[in-house]
């Protein structure tokens, strides 16, 4: 989720967060309570939806370098799904493509090595080794938490 301040109005993914007298904010039925660090900046937010509580941590916005983007390009394979996908670059924009499905989806960087796929509820992230080399790609959707992909030669 992306939380922004737009002309003095706090928004989550473009939806206004309504301030409450207890310092929390409402978005639909969800109540959001921010936790602040010693410097007064938010470090996390707790989302309470009728007792179902989720905690989100704040991440700095990431703007990948051309080297960051070239490191993710190539063909990827999921043994579990028996599926291939490819990440290509066009004019500095990464796309996830799947020839079998005919899809070509833009990737939007969120925070380091994490992207939102231009399909509702779909995220993609990369795991690196201690030297910084990308080991695996992972895709999650609203109905699929984590499907790993290995890079193909």
Coordinates of C-alpha atoms in Angstrom, one line a residue, residues 1-4 13-14 61-64 69 72 87 89 92-96 105-126:
X1 CA 0.0 0.0 0.0
X2 CA 1.2 3.5 -0.8
X3 CA 0.4 6.2 1.7
X4 CA 0.8 9.8 0.5
X13 CA -3.6 4.2 -2.8
X14 CA -5.4 7.3 -3.8
X61 CA 10.5 4.8 -1.9
X62 CA 13.0 3.2 -4.2
X63 CA 14.1 4.4 -7.6
X64 CA 16.0 1.6 -9.3
X69 CA 16.8 -3.0 -13.7
X72 CA 16.2 -8.5 -13.2
X87 CA 11.2 -9.6 -17.7
X89 CA 13.1 -3.5 -20.5
X92 CA 13.8 2.2 -19.1
X93 CA 10.5 0.6 -18.1
X94 CA 10.4 -3.1 -16.9
X95 CA 7.6 -5.4 -18.1
X96 CA 6.6 -8.9 -17.1
X105 CA 2.4 -6.1 -17.7
X106 CA 4.4 -3.0 -16.5
X107 CA 6.3 -3.3 -13.2
X108 CA 6.2 -0.3 -10.8
X109 CA 9.0 -0.1 -8.2
X110 CA 7.8 0.2 -4.6
X111 CA 10.8 -0.4 -2.4
X112 CA 14.2 -2.1 -2.8
X113 CA 13.7 -5.2 -5.1
X114 CA 9.9 -5.0 -4.8
X115 CA 7.5 -4.1 -7.6
X116 CA 3.8 -3.9 -8.1
X117 CA 2.6 -5.6 -11.3
X118 CA 0.0 -3.8 -13.3
X119 CA -2.7 -6.4 -12.3
X120 CA -4.8 -5.8 -9.2
X121 CA -3.3 -7.5 -6.1
X122 CA -0.1 -8.7 -7.8
X123 CA 3.4 -8.1 -6.4
X124 CA 6.8 -9.3 -7.5
X125 CA 10.0 -9.3 -5.5
X126 CA 13.6 -10.6 -5.7

